[in-house]
mmCIF file of C-alpha atoms in Angstrom:
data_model
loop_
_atom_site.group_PDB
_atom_site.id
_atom_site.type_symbol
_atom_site.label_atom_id
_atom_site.label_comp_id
_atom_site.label_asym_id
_atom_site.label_seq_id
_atom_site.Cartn_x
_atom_site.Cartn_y
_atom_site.Cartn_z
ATOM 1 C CA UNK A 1 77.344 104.727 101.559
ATOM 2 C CA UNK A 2 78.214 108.697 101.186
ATOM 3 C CA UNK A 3 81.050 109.997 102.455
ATOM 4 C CA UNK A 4 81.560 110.780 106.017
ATOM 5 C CA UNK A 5 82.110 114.813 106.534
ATOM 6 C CA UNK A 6 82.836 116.791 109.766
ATOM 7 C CA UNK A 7 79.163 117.926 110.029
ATOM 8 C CA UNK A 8 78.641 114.089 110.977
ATOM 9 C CA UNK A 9 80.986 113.752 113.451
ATOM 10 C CA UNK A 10 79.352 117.357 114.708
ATOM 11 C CA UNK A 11 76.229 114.919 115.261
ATOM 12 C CA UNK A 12 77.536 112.295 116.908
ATOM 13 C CA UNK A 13 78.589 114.514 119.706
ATOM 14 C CA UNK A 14 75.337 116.209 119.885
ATOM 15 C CA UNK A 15 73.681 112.548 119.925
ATOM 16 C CA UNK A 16 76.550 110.983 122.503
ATOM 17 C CA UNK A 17 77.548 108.118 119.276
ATOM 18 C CA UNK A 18 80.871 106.503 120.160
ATOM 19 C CA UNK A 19 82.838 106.649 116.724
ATOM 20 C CA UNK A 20 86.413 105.456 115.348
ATOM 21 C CA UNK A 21 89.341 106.503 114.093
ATOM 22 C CA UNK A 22 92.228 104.170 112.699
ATOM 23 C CA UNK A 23 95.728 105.029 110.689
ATOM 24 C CA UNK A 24 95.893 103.223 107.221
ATOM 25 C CA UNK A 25 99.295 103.694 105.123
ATOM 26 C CA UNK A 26 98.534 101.434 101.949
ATOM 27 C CA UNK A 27 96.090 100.895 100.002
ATOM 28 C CA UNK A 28 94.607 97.464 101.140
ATOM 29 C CA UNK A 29 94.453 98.096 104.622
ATOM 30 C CA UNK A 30 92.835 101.237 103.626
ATOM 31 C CA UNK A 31 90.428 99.467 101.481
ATOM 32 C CA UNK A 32 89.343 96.528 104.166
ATOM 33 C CA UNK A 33 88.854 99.582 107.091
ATOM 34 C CA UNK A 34 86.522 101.312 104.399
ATOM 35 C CA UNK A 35 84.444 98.692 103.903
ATOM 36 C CA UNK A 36 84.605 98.180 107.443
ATOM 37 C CA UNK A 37 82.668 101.120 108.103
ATOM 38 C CA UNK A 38 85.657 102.839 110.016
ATOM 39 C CA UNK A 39 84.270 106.305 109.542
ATOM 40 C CA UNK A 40 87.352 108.238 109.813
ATOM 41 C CA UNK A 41 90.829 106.921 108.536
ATOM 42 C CA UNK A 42 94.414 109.035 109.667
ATOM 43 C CA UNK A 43 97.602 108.743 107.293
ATOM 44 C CA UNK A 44 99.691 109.172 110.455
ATOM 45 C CA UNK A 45 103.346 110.234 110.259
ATOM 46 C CA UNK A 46 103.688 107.463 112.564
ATOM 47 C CA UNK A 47 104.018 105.882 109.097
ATOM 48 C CA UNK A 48 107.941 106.779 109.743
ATOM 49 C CA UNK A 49 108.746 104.130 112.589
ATOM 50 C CA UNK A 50 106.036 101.388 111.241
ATOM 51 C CA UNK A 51 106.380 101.935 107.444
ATOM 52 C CA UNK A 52 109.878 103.379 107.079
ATOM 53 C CA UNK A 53 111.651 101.731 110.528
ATOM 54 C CA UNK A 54 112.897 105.136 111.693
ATOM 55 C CA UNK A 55 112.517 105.746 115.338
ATOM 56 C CA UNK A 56 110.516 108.645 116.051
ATOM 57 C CA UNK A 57 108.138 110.138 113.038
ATOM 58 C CA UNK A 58 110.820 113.414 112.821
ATOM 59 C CA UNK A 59 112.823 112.410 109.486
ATOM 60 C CA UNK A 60 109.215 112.034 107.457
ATOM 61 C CA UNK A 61 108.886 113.815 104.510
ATOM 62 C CA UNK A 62 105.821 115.672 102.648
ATOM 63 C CA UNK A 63 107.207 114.082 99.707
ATOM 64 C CA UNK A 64 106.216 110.510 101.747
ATOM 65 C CA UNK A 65 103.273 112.125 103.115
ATOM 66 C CA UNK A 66 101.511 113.082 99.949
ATOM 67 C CA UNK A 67 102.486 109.431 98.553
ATOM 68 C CA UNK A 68 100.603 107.611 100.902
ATOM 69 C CA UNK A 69 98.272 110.085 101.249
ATOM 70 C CA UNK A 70 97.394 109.609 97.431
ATOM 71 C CA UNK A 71 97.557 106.368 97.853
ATOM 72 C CA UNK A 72 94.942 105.638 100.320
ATOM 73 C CA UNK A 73 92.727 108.348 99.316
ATOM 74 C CA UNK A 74 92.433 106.488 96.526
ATOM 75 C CA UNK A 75 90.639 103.142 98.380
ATOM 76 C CA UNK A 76 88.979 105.190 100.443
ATOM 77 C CA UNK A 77 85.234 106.076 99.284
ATOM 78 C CA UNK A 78 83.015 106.305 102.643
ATOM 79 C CA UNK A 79 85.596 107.230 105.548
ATOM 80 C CA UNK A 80 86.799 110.532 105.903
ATOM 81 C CA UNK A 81 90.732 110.697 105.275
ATOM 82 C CA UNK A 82 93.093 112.999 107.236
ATOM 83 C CA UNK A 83 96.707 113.919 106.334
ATOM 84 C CA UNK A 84 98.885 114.632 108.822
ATOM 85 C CA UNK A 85 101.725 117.426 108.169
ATOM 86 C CA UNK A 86 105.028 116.317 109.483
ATOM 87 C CA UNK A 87 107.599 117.739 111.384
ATOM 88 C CA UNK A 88 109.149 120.670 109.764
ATOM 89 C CA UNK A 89 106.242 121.246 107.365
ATOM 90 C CA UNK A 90 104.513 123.928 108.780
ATOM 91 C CA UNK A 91 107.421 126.287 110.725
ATOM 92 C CA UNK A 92 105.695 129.033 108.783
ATOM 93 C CA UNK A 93 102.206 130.066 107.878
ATOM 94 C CA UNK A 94 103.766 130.420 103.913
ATOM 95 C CA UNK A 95 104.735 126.843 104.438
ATOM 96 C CA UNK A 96 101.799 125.225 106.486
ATOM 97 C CA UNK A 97 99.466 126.842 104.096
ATOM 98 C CA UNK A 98 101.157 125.150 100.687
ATOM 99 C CA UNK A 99 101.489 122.340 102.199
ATOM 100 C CA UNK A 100 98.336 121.436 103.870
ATOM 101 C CA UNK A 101 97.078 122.797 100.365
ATOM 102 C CA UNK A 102 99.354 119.935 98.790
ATOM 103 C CA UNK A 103 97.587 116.765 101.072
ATOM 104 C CA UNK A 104 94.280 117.783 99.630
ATOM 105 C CA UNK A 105 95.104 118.559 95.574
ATOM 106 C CA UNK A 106 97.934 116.560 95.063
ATOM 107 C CA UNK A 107 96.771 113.563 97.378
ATOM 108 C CA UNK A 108 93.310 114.081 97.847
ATOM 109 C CA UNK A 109 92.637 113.697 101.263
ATOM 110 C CA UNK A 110 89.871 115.368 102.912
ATOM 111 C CA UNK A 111 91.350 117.392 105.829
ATOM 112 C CA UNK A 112 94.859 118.189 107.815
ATOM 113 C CA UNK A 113 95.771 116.945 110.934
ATOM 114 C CA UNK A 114 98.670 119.267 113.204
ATOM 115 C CA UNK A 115 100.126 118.848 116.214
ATOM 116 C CA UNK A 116 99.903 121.952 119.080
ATOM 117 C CA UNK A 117 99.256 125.559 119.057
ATOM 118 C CA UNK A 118 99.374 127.192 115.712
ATOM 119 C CA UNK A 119 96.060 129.256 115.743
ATOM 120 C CA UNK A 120 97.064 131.845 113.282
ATOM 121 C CA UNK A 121 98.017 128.663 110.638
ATOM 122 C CA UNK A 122 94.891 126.838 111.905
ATOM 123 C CA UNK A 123 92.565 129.955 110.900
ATOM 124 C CA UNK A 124 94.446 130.541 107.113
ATOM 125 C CA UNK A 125 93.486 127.044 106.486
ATOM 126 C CA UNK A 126 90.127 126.713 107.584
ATOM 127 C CA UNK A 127 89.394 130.659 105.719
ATOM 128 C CA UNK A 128 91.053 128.655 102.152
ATOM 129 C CA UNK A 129 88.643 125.829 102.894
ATOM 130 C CA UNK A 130 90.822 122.901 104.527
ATOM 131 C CA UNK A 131 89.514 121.194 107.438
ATOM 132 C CA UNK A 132 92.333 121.323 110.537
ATOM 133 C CA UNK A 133 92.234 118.177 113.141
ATOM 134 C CA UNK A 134 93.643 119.343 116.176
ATOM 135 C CA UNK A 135 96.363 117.445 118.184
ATOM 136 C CA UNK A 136 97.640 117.923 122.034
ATOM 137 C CA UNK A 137 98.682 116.496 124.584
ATOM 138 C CA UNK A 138 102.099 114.069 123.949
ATOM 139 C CA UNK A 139 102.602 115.536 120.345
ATOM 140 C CA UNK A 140 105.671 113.505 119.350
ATOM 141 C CA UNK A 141 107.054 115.809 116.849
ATOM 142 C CA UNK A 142 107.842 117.301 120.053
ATOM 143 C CA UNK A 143 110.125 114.794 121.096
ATOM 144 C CA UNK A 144 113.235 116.050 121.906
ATOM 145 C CA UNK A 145 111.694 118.759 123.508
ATOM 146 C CA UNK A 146 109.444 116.544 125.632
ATOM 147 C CA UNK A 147 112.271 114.332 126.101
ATOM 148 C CA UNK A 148 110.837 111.521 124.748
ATOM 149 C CA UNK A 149 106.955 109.990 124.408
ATOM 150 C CA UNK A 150 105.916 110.828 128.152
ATOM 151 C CA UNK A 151 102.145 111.159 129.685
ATOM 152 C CA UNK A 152 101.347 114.545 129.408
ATOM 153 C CA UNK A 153 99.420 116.777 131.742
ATOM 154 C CA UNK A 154 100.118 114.777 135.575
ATOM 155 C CA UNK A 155 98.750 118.327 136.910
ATOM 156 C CA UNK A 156 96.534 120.229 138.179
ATOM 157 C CA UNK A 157 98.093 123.117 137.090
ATOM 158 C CA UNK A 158 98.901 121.815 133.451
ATOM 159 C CA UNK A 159 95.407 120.721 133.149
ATOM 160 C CA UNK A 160 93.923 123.988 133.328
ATOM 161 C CA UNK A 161 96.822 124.354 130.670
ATOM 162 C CA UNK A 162 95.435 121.855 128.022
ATOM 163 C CA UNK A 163 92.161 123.157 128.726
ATOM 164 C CA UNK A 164 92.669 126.810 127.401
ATOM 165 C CA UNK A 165 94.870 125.482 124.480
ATOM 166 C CA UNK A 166 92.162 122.781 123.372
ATOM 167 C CA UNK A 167 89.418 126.306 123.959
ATOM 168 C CA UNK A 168 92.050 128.317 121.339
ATOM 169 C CA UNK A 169 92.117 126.289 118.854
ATOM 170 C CA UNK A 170 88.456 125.446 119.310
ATOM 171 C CA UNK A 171 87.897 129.050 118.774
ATOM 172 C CA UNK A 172 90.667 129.007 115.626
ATOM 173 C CA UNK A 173 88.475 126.460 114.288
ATOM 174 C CA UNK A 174 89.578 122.804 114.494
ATOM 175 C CA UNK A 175 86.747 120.216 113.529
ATOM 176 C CA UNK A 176 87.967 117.860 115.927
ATOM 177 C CA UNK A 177 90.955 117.188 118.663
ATOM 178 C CA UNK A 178 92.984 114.585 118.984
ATOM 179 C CA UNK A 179 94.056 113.973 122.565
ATOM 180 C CA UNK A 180 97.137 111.943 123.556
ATOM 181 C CA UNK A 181 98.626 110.172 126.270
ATOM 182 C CA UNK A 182 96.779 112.082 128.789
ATOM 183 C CA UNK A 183 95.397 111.152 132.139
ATOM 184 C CA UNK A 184 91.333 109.702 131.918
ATOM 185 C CA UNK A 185 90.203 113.290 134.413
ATOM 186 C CA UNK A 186 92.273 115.658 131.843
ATOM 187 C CA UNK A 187 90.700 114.112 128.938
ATOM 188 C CA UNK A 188 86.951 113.795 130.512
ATOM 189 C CA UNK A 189 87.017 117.518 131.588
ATOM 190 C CA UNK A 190 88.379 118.607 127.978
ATOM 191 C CA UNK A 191 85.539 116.302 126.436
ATOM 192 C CA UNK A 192 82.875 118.224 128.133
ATOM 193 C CA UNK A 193 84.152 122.128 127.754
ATOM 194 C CA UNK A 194 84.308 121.498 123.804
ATOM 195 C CA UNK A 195 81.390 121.677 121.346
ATOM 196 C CA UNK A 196 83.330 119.897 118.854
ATOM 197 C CA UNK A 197 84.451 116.244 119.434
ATOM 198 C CA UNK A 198 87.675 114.613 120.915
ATOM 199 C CA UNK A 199 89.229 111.498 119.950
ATOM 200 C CA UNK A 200 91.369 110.020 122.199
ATOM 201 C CA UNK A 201 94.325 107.545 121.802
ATOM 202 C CA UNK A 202 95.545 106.742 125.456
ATOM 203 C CA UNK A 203 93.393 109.211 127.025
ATOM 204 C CA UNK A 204 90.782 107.374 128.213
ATOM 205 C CA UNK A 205 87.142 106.315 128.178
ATOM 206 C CA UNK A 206 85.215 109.816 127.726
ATOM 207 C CA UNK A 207 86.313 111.169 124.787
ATOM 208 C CA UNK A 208 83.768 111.110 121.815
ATOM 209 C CA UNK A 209 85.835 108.811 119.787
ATOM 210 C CA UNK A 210 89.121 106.495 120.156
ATOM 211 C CA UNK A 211 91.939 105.996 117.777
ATOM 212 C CA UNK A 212 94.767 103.245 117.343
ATOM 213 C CA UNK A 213 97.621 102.883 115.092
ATOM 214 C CA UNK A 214 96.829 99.998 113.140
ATOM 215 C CA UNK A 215 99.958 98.485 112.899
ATOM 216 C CA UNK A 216 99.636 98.176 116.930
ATOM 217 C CA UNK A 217 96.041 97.337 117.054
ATOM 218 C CA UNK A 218 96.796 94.291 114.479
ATOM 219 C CA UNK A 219 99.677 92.949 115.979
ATOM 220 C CA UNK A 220 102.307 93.401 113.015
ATOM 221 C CA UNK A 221 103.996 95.424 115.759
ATOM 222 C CA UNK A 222 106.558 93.227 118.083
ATOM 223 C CA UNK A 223 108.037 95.944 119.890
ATOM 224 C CA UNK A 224 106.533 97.313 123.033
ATOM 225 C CA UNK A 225 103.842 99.297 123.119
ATOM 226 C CA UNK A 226 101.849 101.931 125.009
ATOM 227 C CA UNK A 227 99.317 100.278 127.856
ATOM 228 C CA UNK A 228 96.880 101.836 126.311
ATOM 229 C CA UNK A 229 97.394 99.974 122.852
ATOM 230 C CA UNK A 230 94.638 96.329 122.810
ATOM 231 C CA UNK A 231 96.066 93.947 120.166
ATOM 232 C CA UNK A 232 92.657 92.872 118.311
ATOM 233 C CA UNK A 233 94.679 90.099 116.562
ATOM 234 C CA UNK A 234 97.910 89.220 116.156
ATOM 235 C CA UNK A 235 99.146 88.904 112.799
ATOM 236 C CA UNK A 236 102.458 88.965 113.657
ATOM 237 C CA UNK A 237 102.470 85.690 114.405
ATOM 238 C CA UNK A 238 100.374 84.208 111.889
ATOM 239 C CA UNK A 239 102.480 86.048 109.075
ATOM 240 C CA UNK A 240 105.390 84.326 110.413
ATOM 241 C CA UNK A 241 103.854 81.240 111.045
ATOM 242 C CA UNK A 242 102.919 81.401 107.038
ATOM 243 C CA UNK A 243 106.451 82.583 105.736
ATOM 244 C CA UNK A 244 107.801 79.264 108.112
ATOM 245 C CA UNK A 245 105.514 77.054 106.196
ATOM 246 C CA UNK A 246 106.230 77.869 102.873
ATOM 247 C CA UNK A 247 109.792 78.180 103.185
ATOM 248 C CA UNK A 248 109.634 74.578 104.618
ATOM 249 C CA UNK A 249 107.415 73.144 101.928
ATOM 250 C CA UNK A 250 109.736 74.529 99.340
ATOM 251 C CA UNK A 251 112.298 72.758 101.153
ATOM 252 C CA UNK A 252 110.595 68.942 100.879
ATOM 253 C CA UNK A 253 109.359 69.673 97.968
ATOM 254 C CA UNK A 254 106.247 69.982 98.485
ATOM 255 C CA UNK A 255 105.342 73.139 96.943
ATOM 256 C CA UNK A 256 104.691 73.707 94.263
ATOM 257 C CA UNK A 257 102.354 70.784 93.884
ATOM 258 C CA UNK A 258 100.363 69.568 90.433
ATOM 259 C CA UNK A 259 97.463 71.464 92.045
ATOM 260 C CA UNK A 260 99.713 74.930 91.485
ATOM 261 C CA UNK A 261 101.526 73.845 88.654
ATOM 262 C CA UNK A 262 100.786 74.242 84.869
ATOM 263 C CA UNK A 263 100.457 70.396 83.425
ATOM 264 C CA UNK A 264 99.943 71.062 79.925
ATOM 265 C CA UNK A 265 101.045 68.823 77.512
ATOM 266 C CA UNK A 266 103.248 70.174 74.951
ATOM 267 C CA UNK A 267 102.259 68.837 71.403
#
């Protein structure tokens, strides 16, 4: 299979083709959602509360970024991989432009992902030849200043908002926009006034694609979730259903058996 570019997810909005995006932070996941067919896969900064066990994804570094980056651009061979720049990377254009440049040299994704309004950075990049994701809605590098991970948009008023912001940075020349925690309406009318797609993650059913964090979608996560998160399995409790049974067959004595053991005989 080639490699998935943003002219292709160009023409599955023009043909109406439901598509997927899911966050990979090591290399095997990576590798199993490649050969999945999971056309586009998102190093979140998320990777700092399900990777790392902070709270938020604030204290993530580009130094951690560009590691796992690296690392699952290198399983990755059909899915297009996007970087996210975290908190604190991009305060300037000096500083979003070196380090967006860093996710695709140093760790060779394929394109940037940023959260809100930075038009001016957004156009730098795309003129040096990095693709920009877009990001609005709840943006949780805005945390503190959202006070906390809240829907965003519950207005009239503030949906006319998101509208113009997702036109600007249409027009600054995002590939694609990720749209979060936003009521179904907000998303839907966002969906239509953009030629390039949207990909939602707990914005409803008419974006142009969907996104989960795969930690969330799997069920490694215990903790609770957003409603709009679906466990598809729930390895949570396999895992520990595993660890319990080895630990207890050690105990007995029962592992390691003849069948995993080494019987040579010595001469």
């Amino acid at each position: 299979m080639s490699r998935i570019t943003i002219q292709d997810l160009s023409s599955y909005k023009s043909r109406g083709e439901r598509f997927t995006m899911l966050t990979a932070y090591d290399y095997l996941t990576a590798t199993i959602f490649d050969e999945t067919g999971i056309p586009l896969i998102l190093v979140g900064d998320t990777l700092g509360i399900f990777v790392q066990g902070h709270d938020t994804t604030l204290p993530v570094t580009m130094d951690a970024m560009v590691y796992h980056c690296e690392i699952v651009a290198r399983a990755v061979h059909h899915a297009l991989v996007i970087g996210d720049l975290p908190f604190g990377s991009y305060t300037t254009l000096e500083e979003g432009v070196q380090n967006a440049g860093r996710l695709i040299k140093e760790a060779g994704v394929q394109a940037v992902k940023l959260e809100g309004r930075h038009d001016q950075l957004i156009q730098r990049l795309t003129q040096n030849g990095i693709p920009v994701m877009g990001h609005l809605g709840l943006t949780p590098q805005s945390y503190h200043q959202l006070s906390g991970n809240k829907v965003q948009a519950r207005t009239t008023a503030a949906v006319e908002i998101l509208i113009q912001d997702a036109l600007a940075l249409e027009d600054a020349g995002i590939f694609a926009l990720l749209l979060e925690a936003i009521p179904s309406v907000a998303a839907h009318d966002i969906t239509a006034a953009l030629k390039i797609p949207t990909i939602g993650i707990g914005a409803g059913p008419d974006c142009d694609g969907q996104v989960l964090v795969s930690t969330e979608m799997l069920g490694l996560h215990e903790g609770q979730s957003p409603r709009f998160v679906k466990q598809y399995a729930q390895l949570h409790r396999h895992i520990t259903a595993a660890a319990k049974c080895f630990a207890e067959e050690v105990r007995e004595g029962d592992y390691p058996s003849a069948e995993h053991s080494y019987n040579w005989v010595l001469k």
